[in-house]
PDB file of C-alpha atoms in Angstrom:
ATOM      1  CA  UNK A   3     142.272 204.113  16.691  1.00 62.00           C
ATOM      2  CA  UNK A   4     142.235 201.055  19.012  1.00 74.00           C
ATOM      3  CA  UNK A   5     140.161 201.907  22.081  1.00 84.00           C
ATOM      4  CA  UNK A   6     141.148 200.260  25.502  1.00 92.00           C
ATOM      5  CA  UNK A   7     138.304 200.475  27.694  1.00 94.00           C
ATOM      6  CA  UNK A   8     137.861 200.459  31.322  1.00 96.00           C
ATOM      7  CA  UNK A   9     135.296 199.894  33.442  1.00 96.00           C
ATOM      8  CA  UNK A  10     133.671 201.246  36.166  1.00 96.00           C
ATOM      9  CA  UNK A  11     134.997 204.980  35.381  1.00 94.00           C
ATOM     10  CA  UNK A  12     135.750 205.085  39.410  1.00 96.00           C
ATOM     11  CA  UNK A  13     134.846 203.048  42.481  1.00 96.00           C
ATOM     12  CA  UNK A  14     134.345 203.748  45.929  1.00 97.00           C
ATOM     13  CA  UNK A  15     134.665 201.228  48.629  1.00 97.00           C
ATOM     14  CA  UNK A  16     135.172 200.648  52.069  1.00 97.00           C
ATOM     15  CA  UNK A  17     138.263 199.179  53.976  1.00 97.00           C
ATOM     16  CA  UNK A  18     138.562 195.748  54.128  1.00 97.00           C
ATOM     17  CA  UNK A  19     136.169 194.844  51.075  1.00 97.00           C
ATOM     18  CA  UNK A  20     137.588 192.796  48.294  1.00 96.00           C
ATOM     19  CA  UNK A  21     137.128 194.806  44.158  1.00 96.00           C
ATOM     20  CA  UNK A  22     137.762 194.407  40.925  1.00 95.00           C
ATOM     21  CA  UNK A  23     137.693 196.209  37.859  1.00 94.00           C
ATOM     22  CA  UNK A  24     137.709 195.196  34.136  1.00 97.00           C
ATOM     23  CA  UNK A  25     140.010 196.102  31.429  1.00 97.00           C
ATOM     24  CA  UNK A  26     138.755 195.243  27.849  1.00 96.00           C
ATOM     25  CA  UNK A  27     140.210 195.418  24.395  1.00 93.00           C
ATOM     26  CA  UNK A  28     139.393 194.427  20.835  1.00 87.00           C
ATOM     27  CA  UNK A  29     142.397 192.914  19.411  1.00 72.00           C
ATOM     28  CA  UNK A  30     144.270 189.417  20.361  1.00 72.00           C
ATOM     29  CA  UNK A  31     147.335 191.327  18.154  1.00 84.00           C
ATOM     30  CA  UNK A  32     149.488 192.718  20.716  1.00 88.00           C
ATOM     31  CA  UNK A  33     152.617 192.109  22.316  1.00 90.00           C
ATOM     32  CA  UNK A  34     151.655 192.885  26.257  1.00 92.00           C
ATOM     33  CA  UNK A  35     149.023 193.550  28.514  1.00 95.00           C
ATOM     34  CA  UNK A  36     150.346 196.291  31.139  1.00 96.00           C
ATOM     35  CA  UNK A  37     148.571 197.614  34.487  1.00 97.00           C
ATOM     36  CA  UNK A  38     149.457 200.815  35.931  1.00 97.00           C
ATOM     37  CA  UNK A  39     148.745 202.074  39.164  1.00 97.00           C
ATOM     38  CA  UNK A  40     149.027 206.258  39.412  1.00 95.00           C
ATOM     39  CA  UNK A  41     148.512 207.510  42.842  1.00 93.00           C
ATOM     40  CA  UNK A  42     147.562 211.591  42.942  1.00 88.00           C
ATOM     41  CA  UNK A  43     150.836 214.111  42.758  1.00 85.00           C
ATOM     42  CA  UNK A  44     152.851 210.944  41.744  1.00 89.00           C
ATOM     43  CA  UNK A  45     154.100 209.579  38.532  1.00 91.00           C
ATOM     44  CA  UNK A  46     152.400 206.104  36.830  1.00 94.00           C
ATOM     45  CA  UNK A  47     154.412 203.104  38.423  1.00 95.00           C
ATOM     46  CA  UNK A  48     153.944 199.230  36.631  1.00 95.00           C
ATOM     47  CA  UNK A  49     152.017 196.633  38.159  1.00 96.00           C
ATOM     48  CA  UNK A  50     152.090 193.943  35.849  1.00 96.00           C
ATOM     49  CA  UNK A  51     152.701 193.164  32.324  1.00 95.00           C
ATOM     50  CA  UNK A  52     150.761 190.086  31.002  1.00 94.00           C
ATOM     51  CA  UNK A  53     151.992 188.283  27.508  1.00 90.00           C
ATOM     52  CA  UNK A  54     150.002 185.058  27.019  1.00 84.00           C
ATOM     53  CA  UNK A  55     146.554 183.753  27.239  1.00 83.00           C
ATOM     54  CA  UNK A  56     145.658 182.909  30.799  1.00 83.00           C
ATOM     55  CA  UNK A  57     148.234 184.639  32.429  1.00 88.00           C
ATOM     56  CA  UNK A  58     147.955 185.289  36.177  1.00 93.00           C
ATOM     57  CA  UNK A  59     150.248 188.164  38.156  1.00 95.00           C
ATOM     58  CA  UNK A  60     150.060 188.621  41.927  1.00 96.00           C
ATOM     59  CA  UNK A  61     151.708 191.158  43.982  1.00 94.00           C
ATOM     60  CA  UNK A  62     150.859 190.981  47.975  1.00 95.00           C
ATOM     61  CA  UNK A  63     147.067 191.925  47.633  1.00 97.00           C
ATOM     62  CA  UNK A  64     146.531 192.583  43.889  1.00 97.00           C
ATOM     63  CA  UNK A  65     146.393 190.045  41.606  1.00 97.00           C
ATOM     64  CA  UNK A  66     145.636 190.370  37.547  1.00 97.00           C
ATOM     65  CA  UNK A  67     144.375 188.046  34.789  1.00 96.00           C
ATOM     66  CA  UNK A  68     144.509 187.872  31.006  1.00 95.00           C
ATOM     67  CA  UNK A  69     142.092 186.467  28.673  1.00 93.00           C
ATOM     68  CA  UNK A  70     143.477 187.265  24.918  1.00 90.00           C
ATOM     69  CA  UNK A  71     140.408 185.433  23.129  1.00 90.00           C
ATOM     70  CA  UNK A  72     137.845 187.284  24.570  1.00 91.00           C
ATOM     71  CA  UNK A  73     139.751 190.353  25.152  1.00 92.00           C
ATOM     72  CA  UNK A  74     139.888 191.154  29.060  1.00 94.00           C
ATOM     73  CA  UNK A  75     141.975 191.570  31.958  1.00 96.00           C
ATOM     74  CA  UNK A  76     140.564 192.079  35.620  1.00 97.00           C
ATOM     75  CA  UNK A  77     142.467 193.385  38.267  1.00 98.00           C
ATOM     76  CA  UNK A  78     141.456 192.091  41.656  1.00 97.00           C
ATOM     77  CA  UNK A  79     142.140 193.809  45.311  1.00 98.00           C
ATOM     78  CA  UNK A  80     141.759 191.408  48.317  1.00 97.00           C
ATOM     79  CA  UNK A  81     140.969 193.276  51.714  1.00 97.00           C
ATOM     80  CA  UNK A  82     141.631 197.053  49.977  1.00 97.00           C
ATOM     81  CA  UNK A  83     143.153 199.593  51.893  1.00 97.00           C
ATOM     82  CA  UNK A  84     143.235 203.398  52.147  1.00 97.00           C
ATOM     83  CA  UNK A  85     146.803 203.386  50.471  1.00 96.00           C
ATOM     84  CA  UNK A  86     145.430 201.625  47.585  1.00 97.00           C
ATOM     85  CA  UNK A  87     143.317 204.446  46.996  1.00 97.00           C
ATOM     86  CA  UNK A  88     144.320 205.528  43.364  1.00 97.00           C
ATOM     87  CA  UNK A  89     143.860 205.514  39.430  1.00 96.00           C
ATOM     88  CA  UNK A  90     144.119 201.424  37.852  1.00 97.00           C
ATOM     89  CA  UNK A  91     145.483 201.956  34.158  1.00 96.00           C
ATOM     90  CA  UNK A  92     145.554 199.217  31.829  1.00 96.00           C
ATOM     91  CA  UNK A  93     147.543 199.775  28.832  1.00 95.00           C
ATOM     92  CA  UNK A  94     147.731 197.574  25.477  1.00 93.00           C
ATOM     93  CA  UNK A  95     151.549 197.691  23.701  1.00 91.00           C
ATOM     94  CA  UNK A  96     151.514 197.292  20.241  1.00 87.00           C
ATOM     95  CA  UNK A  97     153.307 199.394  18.070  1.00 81.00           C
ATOM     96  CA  UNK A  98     153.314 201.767  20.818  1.00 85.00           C
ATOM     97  CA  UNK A  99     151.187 202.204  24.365  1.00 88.00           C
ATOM     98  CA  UNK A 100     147.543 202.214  24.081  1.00 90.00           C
ATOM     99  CA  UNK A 101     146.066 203.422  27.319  1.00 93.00           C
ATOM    100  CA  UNK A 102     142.445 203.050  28.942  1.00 93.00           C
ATOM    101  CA  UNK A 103     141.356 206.038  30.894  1.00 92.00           C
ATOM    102  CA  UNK A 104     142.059 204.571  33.985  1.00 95.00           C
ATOM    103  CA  UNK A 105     139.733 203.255  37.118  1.00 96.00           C
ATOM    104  CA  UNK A 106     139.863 205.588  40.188  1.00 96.00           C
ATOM    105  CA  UNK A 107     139.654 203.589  43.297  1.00 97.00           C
ATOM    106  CA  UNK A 108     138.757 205.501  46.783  1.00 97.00           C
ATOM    107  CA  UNK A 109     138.548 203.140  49.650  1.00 97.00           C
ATOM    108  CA  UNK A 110     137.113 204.425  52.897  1.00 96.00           C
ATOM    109  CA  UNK A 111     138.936 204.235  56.158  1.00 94.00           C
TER     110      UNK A 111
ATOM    111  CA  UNK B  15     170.017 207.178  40.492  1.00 59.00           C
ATOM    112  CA  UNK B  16     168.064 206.059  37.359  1.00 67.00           C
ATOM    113  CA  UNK B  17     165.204 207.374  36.072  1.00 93.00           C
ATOM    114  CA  UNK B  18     163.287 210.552  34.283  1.00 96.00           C
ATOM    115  CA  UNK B  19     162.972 213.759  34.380  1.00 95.00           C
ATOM    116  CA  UNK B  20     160.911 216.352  33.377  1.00 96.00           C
ATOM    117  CA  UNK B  21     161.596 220.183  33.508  1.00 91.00           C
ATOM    118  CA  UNK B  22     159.678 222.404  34.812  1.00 91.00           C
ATOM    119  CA  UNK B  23     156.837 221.178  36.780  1.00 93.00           C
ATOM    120  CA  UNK B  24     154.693 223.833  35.907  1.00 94.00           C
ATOM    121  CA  UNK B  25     154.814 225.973  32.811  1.00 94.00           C
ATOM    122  CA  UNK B  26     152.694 228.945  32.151  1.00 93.00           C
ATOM    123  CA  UNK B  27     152.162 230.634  28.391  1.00 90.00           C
ATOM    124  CA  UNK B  28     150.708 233.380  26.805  1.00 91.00           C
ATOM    125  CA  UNK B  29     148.563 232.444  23.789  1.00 89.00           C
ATOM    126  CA  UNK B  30     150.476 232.273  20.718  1.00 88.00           C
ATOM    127  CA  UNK B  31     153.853 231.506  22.436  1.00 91.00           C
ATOM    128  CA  UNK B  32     155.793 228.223  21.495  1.00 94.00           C
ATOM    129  CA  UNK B  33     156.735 226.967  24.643  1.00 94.00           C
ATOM    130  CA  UNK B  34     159.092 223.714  24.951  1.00 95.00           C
ATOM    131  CA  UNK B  35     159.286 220.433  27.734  1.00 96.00           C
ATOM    132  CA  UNK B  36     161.715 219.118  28.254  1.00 96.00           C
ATOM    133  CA  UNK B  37     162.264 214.994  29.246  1.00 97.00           C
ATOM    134  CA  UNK B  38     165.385 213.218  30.124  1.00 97.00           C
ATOM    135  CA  UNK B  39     166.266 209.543  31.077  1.00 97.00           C
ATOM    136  CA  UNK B  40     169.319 207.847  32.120  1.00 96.00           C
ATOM    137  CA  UNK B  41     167.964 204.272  31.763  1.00 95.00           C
ATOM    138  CA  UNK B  42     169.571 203.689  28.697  1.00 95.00           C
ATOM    139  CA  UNK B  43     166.218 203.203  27.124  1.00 95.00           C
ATOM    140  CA  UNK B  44     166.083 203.356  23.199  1.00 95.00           C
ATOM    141  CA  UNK B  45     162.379 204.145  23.655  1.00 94.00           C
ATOM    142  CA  UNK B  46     161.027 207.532  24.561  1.00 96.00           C
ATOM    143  CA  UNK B  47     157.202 208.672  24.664  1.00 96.00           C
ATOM    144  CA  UNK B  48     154.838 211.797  25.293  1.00 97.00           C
ATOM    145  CA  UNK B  49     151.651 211.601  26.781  1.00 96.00           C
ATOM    146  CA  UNK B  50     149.070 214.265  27.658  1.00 96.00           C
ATOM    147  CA  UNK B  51     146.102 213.651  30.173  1.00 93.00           C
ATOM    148  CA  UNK B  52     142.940 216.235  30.613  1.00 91.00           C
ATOM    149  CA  UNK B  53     140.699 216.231  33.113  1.00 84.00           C
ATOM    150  CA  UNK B  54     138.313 212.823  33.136  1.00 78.00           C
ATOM    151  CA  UNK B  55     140.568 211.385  30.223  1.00 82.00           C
ATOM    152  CA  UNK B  56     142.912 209.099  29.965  1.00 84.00           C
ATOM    153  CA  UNK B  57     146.744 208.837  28.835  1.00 92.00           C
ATOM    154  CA  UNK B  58     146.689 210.128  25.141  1.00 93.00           C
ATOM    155  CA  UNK B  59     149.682 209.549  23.059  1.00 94.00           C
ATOM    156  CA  UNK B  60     150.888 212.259  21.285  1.00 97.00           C
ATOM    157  CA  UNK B  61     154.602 211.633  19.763  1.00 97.00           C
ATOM    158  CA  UNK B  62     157.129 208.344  20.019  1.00 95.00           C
ATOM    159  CA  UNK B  63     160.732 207.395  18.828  1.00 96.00           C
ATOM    160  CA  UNK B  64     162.026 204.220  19.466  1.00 93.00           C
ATOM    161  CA  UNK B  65     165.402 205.237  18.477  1.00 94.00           C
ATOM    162  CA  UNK B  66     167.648 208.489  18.247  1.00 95.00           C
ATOM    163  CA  UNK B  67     166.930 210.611  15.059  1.00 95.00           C
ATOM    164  CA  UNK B  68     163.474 208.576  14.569  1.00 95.00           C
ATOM    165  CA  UNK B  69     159.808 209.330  15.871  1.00 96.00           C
ATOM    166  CA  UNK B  70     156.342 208.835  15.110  1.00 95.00           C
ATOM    167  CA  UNK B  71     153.659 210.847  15.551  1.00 96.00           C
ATOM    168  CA  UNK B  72     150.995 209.003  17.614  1.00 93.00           C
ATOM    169  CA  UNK B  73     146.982 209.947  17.616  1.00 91.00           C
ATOM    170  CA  UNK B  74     147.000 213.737  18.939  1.00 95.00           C
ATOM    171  CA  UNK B  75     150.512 214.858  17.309  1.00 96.00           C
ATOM    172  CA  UNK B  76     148.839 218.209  15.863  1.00 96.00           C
ATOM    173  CA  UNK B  77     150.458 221.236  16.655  1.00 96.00           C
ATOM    174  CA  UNK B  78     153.566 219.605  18.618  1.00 97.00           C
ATOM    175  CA  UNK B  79     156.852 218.486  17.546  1.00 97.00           C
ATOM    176  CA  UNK B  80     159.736 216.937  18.996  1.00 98.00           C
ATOM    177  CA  UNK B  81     163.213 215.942  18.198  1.00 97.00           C
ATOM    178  CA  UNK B  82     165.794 212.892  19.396  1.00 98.00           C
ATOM    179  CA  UNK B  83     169.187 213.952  18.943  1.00 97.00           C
ATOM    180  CA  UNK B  84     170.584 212.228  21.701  1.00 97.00           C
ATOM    181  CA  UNK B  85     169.191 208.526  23.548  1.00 97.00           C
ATOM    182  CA  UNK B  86     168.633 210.638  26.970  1.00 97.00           C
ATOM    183  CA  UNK B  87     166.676 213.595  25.513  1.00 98.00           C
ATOM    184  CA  UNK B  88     162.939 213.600  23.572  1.00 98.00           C
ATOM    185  CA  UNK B  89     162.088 217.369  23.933  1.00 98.00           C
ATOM    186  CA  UNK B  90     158.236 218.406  23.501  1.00 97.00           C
ATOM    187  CA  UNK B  91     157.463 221.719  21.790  1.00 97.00           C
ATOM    188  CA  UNK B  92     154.383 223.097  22.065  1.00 96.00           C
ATOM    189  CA  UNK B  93     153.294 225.494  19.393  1.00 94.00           C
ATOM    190  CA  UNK B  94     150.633 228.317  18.795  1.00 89.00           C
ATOM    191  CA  UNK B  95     149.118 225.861  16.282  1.00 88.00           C
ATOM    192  CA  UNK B  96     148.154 223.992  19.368  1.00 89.00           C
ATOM    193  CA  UNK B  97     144.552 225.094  19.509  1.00 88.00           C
ATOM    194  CA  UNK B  98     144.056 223.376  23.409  1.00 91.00           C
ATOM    195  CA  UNK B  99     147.419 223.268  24.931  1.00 93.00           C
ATOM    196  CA  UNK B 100     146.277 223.871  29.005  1.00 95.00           C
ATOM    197  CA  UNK B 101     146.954 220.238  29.697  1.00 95.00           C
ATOM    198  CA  UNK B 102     149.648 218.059  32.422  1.00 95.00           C
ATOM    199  CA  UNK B 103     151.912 216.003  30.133  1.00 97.00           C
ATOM    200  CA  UNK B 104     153.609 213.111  30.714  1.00 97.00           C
ATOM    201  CA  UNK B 105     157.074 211.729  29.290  1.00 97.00           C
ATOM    202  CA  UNK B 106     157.927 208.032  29.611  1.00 96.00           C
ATOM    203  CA  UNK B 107     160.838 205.770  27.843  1.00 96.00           C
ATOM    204  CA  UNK B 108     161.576 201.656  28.323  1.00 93.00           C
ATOM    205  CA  UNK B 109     163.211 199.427  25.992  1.00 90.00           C
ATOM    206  CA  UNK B 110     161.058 198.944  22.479  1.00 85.00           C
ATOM    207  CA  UNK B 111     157.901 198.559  21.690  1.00 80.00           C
ATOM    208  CA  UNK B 112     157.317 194.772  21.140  1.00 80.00           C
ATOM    209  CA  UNK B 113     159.585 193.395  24.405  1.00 83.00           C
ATOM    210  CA  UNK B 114     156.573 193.676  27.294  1.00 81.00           C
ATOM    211  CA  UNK B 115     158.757 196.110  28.201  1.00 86.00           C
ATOM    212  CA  UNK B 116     157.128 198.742  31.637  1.00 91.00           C
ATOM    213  CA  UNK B 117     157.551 202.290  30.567  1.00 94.00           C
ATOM    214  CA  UNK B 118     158.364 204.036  33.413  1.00 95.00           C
ATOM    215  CA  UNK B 119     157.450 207.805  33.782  1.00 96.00           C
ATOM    216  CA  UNK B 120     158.742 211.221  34.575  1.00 96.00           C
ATOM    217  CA  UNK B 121     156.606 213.147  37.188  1.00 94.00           C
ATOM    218  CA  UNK B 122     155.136 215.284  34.443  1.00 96.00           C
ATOM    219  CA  UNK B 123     154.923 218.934  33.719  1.00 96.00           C
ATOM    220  CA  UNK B 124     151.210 221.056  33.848  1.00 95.00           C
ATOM    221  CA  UNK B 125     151.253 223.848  30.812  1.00 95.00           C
ATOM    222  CA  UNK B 126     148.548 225.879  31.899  1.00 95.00           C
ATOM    223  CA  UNK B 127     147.910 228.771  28.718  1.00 91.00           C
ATOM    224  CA  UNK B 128     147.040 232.445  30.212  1.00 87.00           C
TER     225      UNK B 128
END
């Protein structure tokens, strides 16, 4: 079984500060690197899906990176917010979806 | 509107009862997927198909099947084989495996077992 591991297990910060978390996997064979965000009594929605080797996403405050040869992806949060309090999947596709088991992010009014 | 459903939202058993979930899309997506998360864990995949009258089991597919007789329908049975079944599952679908295609989920269904 191909383990996608997260890291830290949850996070708690304060409004305003600036995080990041780590996503890290064994195996340069895959098709896509995905990120998730799943906010409580809500379904998973897609952040960004990463393909090559130094890919960079950015969506308003959250930005993501891919390194294939050493087998990461961070997800960074400029200024975090209260609303962006919720669980950061990562998910490898190969044959099918291999998930992590997620970063929960609190951030502090 | 477009997306997925699952039916019901919460779904109580008595031990040794089969019990089925149901999961439809109207994306038109070949692909169709079930998930189940416990507490502190993360998404675990438990069956796939990638097209209609095809599917794979994936790394927890003991006591479950499913079926995909039509492209907008991957039901979930749960049976008594199931030795931990109290669990929230999760249904997904998106175009195959092998496009960097999103999945995109339904809003899940908690089987609690009495």
């Amino acid at each position: 079984i191909l383990n996608v591991e997260q890291s830290p297990q949850s996070l708690h910060v304060q409004e305003g500060d600036s995080t990041n978390f780590t996503c890290s996997f064994p195996s340069s064979n895959f098709y896509a690197l995905h990120w998730y965000r799943w906010e409580t009594a809500k379904s998973p929605e897609a952040l960004f899906v990463m393909t090559l080797n130094g890919d960079e996403k950015k969506k308003g405050r959250i930005s993501a990176t891919l390194n294939t040869k050493e087998g990461y992806s961070y997800l960074y949060i400029k200024g975090s917010q209260p609303e962006d309090s919720a669980t950061y999947l990562c998910a490898l596709e190969i044959n099918d979806m291999r998930f992590g088991a997620g970063t929960r992010l609190t951030v502090k009014p | 509107d477009g997306g997925i459903t699952q039916s019901p939202k919460y779904l109580f058993r008595k031990e040794g009862q089969n019990v089925t979930l149901s999961c439809e899309q109207n994306l038109n997506h070949d692909a169709m997927y079930w998930y189940r998360q416990d507490p502190g864990q993360g998404l675990r995949l438990i069956y796939y198909s990638q097209i209609v009258n095809d599917f794979q089991k994936g790394d927890i597919a003991e006591g479950y099947s499913v079926s995909r007789e039509k492209k907008e329908s991957f039901p979930l049975t749960v049976t008594s084989a199931q030795k931990n079944p109290t669990a929230f599952y999760l249904c997904a679908s998106s175009i195959p495996s092998g496009r960097a295609g999103t999945q995109y989920f339904g809003p899940g269904t908690r089987l609690t077992v009495l």
